[in-house]
Each structure stands twice: as C-alpha cells, then as structure tokens.
Tab-separated table of C-alpha atoms in Angstrom:
chain	number	residue	atom	x	y	z
J	1	UNK	CA	-5.773	12.208	34.060
J	2	UNK	CA	-4.550	11.808	30.474
J	3	UNK	CA	-3.666	14.744	28.281
J	4	UNK	CA	-5.829	13.444	25.490
J	5	UNK	CA	-9.412	12.571	26.517
J	6	UNK	CA	-11.227	9.512	25.248
J	7	UNK	CA	-14.501	7.884	26.422
J	8	UNK	CA	-13.847	4.822	28.524
J	9	UNK	CA	-16.039	2.595	26.620
J	10	UNK	CA	-18.137	2.271	23.475
J	11	UNK	CA	-20.129	-0.654	22.247
J	12	UNK	CA	-22.129	-1.842	19.249
J	13	UNK	CA	-23.629	-4.796	17.620
J	14	UNK	CA	-21.905	-6.670	14.807
J	15	UNK	CA	-22.215	-4.638	11.605
J	16	UNK	CA	-22.831	-1.379	13.179
J	17	UNK	CA	-20.668	1.753	13.117
J	18	UNK	CA	-18.954	3.022	16.222
J	19	UNK	CA	-16.768	6.160	16.741
J	20	UNK	CA	-14.167	7.043	19.414
J	21	UNK	CA	-13.402	10.676	20.098
J	22	UNK	CA	-10.034	12.022	21.210
J	23	UNK	CA	-9.998	15.548	22.676
J	24	UNK	CA	-6.840	17.442	23.055
J	25	UNK	CA	-5.706	21.001	23.449
J	26	UNK	CA	-3.814	23.939	21.860
J	27	UNK	CA	-0.473	22.298	22.774
J	28	UNK	CA	-1.083	19.067	20.983
J	29	UNK	CA	-3.827	18.258	18.474
J	30	UNK	CA	-4.821	21.941	18.265
J	31	UNK	CA	-1.143	22.922	17.548
J	32	UNK	CA	-1.365	20.862	14.287
J	33	UNK	CA	0.367	17.811	15.428
J	34	UNK	CA	-0.883	14.574	13.795
J	35	UNK	CA	-3.043	12.074	15.590
J	36	UNK	CA	-2.304	8.368	15.552
J	37	UNK	CA	-4.448	5.526	16.766
J	38	UNK	CA	-3.436	2.063	18.227
J	39	UNK	CA	-5.389	-1.132	18.780
J	40	UNK	CA	-4.429	-3.339	21.658
J	41	UNK	CA	-6.073	-6.742	21.634
J	42	UNK	CA	-6.428	-8.595	25.012
J	43	UNK	CA	-3.007	-9.663	26.262
J	44	UNK	CA	-1.149	-8.269	23.190
J	45	UNK	CA	1.092	-5.380	22.384
J	46	UNK	CA	-0.370	-2.212	20.768
J	47	UNK	CA	-0.572	-2.135	17.108
J	48	UNK	CA	-0.553	0.937	14.857
J	49	UNK	CA	-3.980	1.299	13.345
J	50	UNK	CA	-4.186	4.890	11.820
J	51	UNK	CA	-1.354	7.281	11.431
J	52	UNK	CA	-1.177	11.064	10.458
J	53	UNK	CA	-4.857	11.414	11.247
J	54	UNK	CA	-6.217	9.397	8.337
J	55	UNK	CA	-3.754	6.916	6.937
J	56	UNK	CA	-4.016	3.103	7.310
J	57	UNK	CA	-0.797	1.037	7.513
J	58	UNK	CA	-0.588	-1.957	5.062
J	59	UNK	CA	-2.895	-4.789	6.350
J	60	UNK	CA	-5.345	-2.622	8.359
J	61	UNK	CA	-8.894	-3.184	7.062
J	62	UNK	CA	-10.686	-0.319	5.326
J	63	UNK	CA	-13.433	-0.495	7.927
J	64	UNK	CA	-11.167	1.566	10.221
J	65	UNK	CA	-10.910	5.384	9.414
J	66	UNK	CA	-9.699	8.367	11.149
J	67	UNK	CA	-10.418	12.109	10.979
J	68	UNK	CA	-9.256	15.288	12.724
J	69	UNK	CA	-10.679	18.718	13.294
J	70	UNK	CA	-9.508	21.535	15.529
J	71	UNK	CA	-8.513	20.140	18.898
J	72	UNK	CA	-10.087	16.758	18.356
J	73	UNK	CA	-9.841	13.544	16.419
J	74	UNK	CA	-12.100	10.547	15.780
J	75	UNK	CA	-11.635	6.902	14.934
J	76	UNK	CA	-14.604	5.219	13.260
J	77	UNK	CA	-15.166	1.533	12.837
J	78	UNK	CA	-17.718	0.604	10.267
J	79	UNK	CA	-19.092	-2.890	9.945
J	80	UNK	CA	-18.116	-3.852	13.438
J	81	UNK	CA	-16.779	-7.387	13.812
J	82	UNK	CA	-16.192	-9.658	16.955
J	83	UNK	CA	-12.423	-9.400	16.409
J	84	UNK	CA	-12.615	-5.618	16.773
J	85	UNK	CA	-13.160	-6.041	20.471
J	86	UNK	CA	-10.081	-4.403	22.022
J	87	UNK	CA	-8.746	-1.287	23.620
J	88	UNK	CA	-7.993	1.749	21.374
J	89	UNK	CA	-5.619	4.576	22.182
J	90	UNK	CA	-5.115	8.021	20.381
J	91	UNK	CA	-1.631	9.554	20.459
J	92	UNK	CA	-0.282	12.885	19.551
J	93	UNK	CA	2.856	15.083	20.220
J	94	UNK	CA	2.637	17.655	22.866
J	95	UNK	CA	4.800	20.839	22.854
J	96	UNK	CA	4.039	21.894	26.353
J	97	UNK	CA	6.744	19.921	28.307
J	98	UNK	CA	10.001	20.112	26.436
J	99	UNK	CA	8.293	17.863	23.863
J	100	UNK	CA	6.601	14.484	24.495
J	101	UNK	CA	4.322	12.024	23.054
J	102	UNK	CA	0.960	11.701	24.871
J	103	UNK	CA	-1.663	9.091	24.809
J	104	UNK	CA	-5.415	9.112	25.489
J	105	UNK	CA	-6.664	7.065	28.331
J	106	UNK	CA	-7.915	4.402	26.099
J	107	UNK	CA	-11.421	3.286	24.945
J	108	UNK	CA	-12.714	-0.294	25.325
J	109	UNK	CA	-14.727	-1.339	22.335
J	110	UNK	CA	-17.260	-4.051	23.205
J	111	UNK	CA	-18.992	-6.024	20.433
J	112	UNK	CA	-22.462	-6.936	21.743
Z	1	UNK	CA	10.204	-9.087	9.506
Z	2	UNK	CA	10.711	-6.465	12.245
Z	3	UNK	CA	11.124	-8.036	15.590
Z	4	UNK	CA	11.646	-6.194	18.871
Z	5	UNK	CA	12.239	-8.424	22.002
Z	6	UNK	CA	12.434	-6.937	25.487
Z	7	UNK	CA	14.102	-8.487	28.453
Z	8	UNK	CA	15.412	-7.784	31.824
Z	9	UNK	CA	12.133	-7.257	33.703
Z	10	UNK	CA	11.537	-8.683	37.203
Z	11	UNK	CA	10.882	-7.826	40.788
Z	12	UNK	CA	12.966	-4.922	42.212
Z	13	UNK	CA	12.759	-3.195	45.518
Z	14	UNK	CA	11.769	0.381	45.927
Z	15	UNK	CA	14.829	2.560	45.474
Z	16	UNK	CA	16.596	-0.141	43.503
Z	17	UNK	CA	17.848	-0.305	39.953
Z	18	UNK	CA	17.075	-2.321	36.807
Z	19	UNK	CA	18.274	-2.382	33.211
Z	20	UNK	CA	15.939	-3.360	30.406
Z	21	UNK	CA	17.098	-4.426	27.021
Z	22	UNK	CA	15.345	-4.391	23.634
Z	23	UNK	CA	16.883	-6.542	20.868
Z	24	UNK	CA	15.951	-5.424	17.372
Z	25	UNK	CA	16.081	-7.315	14.118
Z	26	UNK	CA	14.632	-7.263	10.598
Z	27	UNK	CA	15.379	-3.545	9.934
Z	28	UNK	CA	18.300	-1.254	9.988
Z	29	UNK	CA	18.253	-0.379	13.752
Z	30	UNK	CA	20.765	2.486	13.434
Z	31	UNK	CA	18.355	4.438	11.094
Z	32	UNK	CA	15.390	4.759	13.417
Z	33	UNK	CA	14.483	6.517	16.574
Z	34	UNK	CA	13.294	4.351	19.433
Z	35	UNK	CA	10.912	4.688	22.277
Z	36	UNK	CA	9.987	3.054	25.659
Z	37	UNK	CA	6.293	3.022	26.605
Z	38	UNK	CA	4.790	1.521	29.693
Z	39	UNK	CA	1.513	0.231	30.850
Z	40	UNK	CA	0.700	-0.245	34.529
Z	41	UNK	CA	-1.634	-3.215	35.294
Z	42	UNK	CA	-5.073	-2.459	34.118
Z	43	UNK	CA	-4.164	1.028	32.920
Z	44	UNK	CA	-3.477	2.864	29.746
Z	45	UNK	CA	-0.262	3.663	27.776
Z	46	UNK	CA	2.282	6.134	29.018
Z	47	UNK	CA	5.225	7.135	26.926
Z	48	UNK	CA	8.533	6.908	28.932
Z	49	UNK	CA	11.246	8.235	26.600
Z	50	UNK	CA	12.758	8.561	23.287
Z	51	UNK	CA	16.219	8.209	21.744
Z	52	UNK	CA	17.234	9.668	18.243
Z	53	UNK	CA	18.472	7.246	15.721
Z	54	UNK	CA	22.066	8.151	16.319
Z	55	UNK	CA	21.754	8.447	20.167
Z	56	UNK	CA	22.480	12.360	20.210
Z	57	UNK	CA	19.024	13.445	21.453
Z	58	UNK	CA	16.941	11.919	24.250
Z	59	UNK	CA	13.663	12.941	25.818
Z	60	UNK	CA	11.905	11.742	28.909
Z	61	UNK	CA	8.421	11.900	30.534
Z	62	UNK	CA	8.371	14.257	33.509
Z	63	UNK	CA	7.486	11.126	35.613
Z	64	UNK	CA	10.886	9.419	35.043
Z	65	UNK	CA	13.187	12.382	34.316
Z	66	UNK	CA	16.332	12.231	36.439
Z	67	UNK	CA	15.657	8.550	37.245
Z	68	UNK	CA	15.635	6.780	34.020
Z	69	UNK	CA	18.025	6.733	31.276
Z	70	UNK	CA	17.779	5.568	27.577
Z	71	UNK	CA	20.759	4.465	25.552
Z	72	UNK	CA	21.377	2.405	22.517
Z	73	UNK	CA	24.211	0.265	20.995
Z	74	UNK	CA	23.735	0.356	17.182
Z	75	UNK	CA	26.598	-2.088	16.704
Z	76	UNK	CA	24.554	-4.636	18.654
Z	77	UNK	CA	21.109	-3.565	17.545
Z	78	UNK	CA	20.049	-3.055	21.087
Z	79	UNK	CA	17.991	-0.334	22.989
Z	80	UNK	CA	18.396	0.013	26.761
Z	81	UNK	CA	16.385	1.495	29.579
Z	82	UNK	CA	18.345	2.092	32.904
Z	83	UNK	CA	15.800	2.475	35.786
Z	84	UNK	CA	17.201	3.945	38.877
Z	85	UNK	CA	15.458	4.920	42.180
Z	86	UNK	CA	12.353	2.948	41.163
Z	87	UNK	CA	9.100	3.546	42.911
Z	88	UNK	CA	5.848	1.521	43.227
Z	89	UNK	CA	4.161	3.612	40.507
Z	90	UNK	CA	6.923	2.306	38.112
Z	91	UNK	CA	5.317	-1.147	38.154
Z	92	UNK	CA	4.319	-1.865	34.606
Z	93	UNK	CA	4.773	-3.687	31.423
Z	94	UNK	CA	7.556	-1.937	29.407
Z	95	UNK	CA	7.466	-1.851	25.646
Z	96	UNK	CA	10.065	-0.753	23.258
Z	97	UNK	CA	8.635	0.775	20.038
Z	98	UNK	CA	10.161	1.870	16.745
Z	99	UNK	CA	9.439	5.032	14.895
Z	100	UNK	CA	7.647	4.714	11.518
Z	101	UNK	CA	10.173	6.817	9.542
Z	102	UNK	CA	14.002	6.461	9.290
Z	103	UNK	CA	16.388	9.273	10.094
Z	104	UNK	CA	13.345	11.154	11.479
Z	105	UNK	CA	13.892	13.035	14.719
Z	106	UNK	CA	10.374	14.575	14.864
Z	107	UNK	CA	7.138	13.338	16.367
Z	108	UNK	CA	6.302	10.326	14.218
Z	109	UNK	CA	4.122	7.303	15.111
Z	110	UNK	CA	5.304	4.028	16.511
Z	111	UNK	CA	4.904	1.294	13.820
Z	112	UNK	CA	6.352	-1.777	15.548
Z	113	UNK	CA	6.211	-2.789	19.244
Z	114	UNK	CA	7.816	-5.418	21.259
Z	115	UNK	CA	5.909	-7.985	23.447
Z	116	UNK	CA	6.794	-6.143	26.568
Z	117	UNK	CA	8.663	-7.030	29.729
Z	118	UNK	CA	7.079	-6.734	33.190
Z	119	UNK	CA	8.756	-4.740	36.076
Z	120	UNK	CA	7.286	-5.122	39.485
Z	121	UNK	CA	8.556	-2.791	42.201
Z	122	UNK	CA	7.825	-4.346	45.584
Z	123	UNK	CA	9.697	-4.979	48.905
C-alpha cells in the first residue's frame, strides 16, 4: 500500500489526452510539499519528467504537464504517442516518519 | 554529462551482508545530496535512504532503518549502501539518484539515476 495513490493503469489512442492522478494526505501533498513525476520506460531507470508540480526539465516534451491542488496532483499527456508507453510515478516528501520521500504505486500507460 | 554507475549487486543469503557502490562523474559530487531507491521485481519504486552533500545528515526508510547504512567518499566521488541482516523482501534493483539542486538538504527531486544493480536475497 503506497502512501501516494495512483490508478494502476490508463490507456488511450495515439493523439488522445490521458491524465494520471496522485492522491496524498495532509502529511505530504496536503502539507504543501511539491510533487514530482517520473517516467520509467521498459527495462530502463526512472527519468525525471515533471518537478515542483508543473516544471519540465530541459528536453521533456511540452505535451507532458503537471498540476497540483489540495492533497492531489495530476500528470497530463496530450497528443499521446507510442513512445509514451511506460510506467509513471509521482513522488512527494512526507513529514510523518522523521521525514522521507514517498512514491505512488505507479501507473502503466498503454497506447492503444 | 552526469553518470551514475552502481555496482556490487549479486546473490546474498538471508541474514547476510552486501555493500553497493555508486560511482559518480560529470558533476561536482561533493555538492549534491544523494539517495538510494529500490524496485522489487515487477513492483514500484521505494525510497531507501538519503545522505546530505557533506555526509552530515542521513535518513532512512522505516523498512531498512537499523539494517542499512549510507555513506559517501567525496574524494572518490562514490556513494555506498551497506546492507546488513538482509531479508527476502530486500530483493530488488537498487538505484542511486542525485538531487536536483546543489547544497540543498531539503526535499528536492531526483534528476539523475543510475542504471541500477540487482540484489537477490536467497539461500
């Protein structure tokens, strides 16, 4: 049971828009800590995709965007492409256990 | 470019010990906090622990506290994870990951990750 809750899977056709939710609590997202998102392609290490809720590192396509509200955050992929098929994880800091980073359980994005 | 290369993984018996290393290059290692993150086969990511850029502060996940220890050698640009009293649930790929911002000891994201090293706990 992950501290941050994500849907196990989402899917969409090429060109469509998909969103992934990340629900936390008052000790992490709701406490004001920033949410970060990672993309993990099959067989590869995770890659930072969105940081501080809405910012994209250099090289990340603009079709990836993030948002945060209250105790939740979301990752949106617009104009879905075949190469976006991957696992996506949200991350935040949690103040409840002497401080620690926590991850969501991950969401598998399938391009139909 | 930033490179993080883990090594030291392998098969270890329950109750045994193992030390993982992470060789860093392409950035000023001594200025950045570092983390270990693991991923059990077919499962999600789990943060293991963090060490401040100067080694003065360390934090651990509850699941490894008292058994694992993180250290670093800034003169050798190397991060370590000492794993003691290992259990079956410690079987995972272990990644080292760098914090985004230098000299930062707060909760920042991980902007570079190594390729990981597999640890299998089995008798």
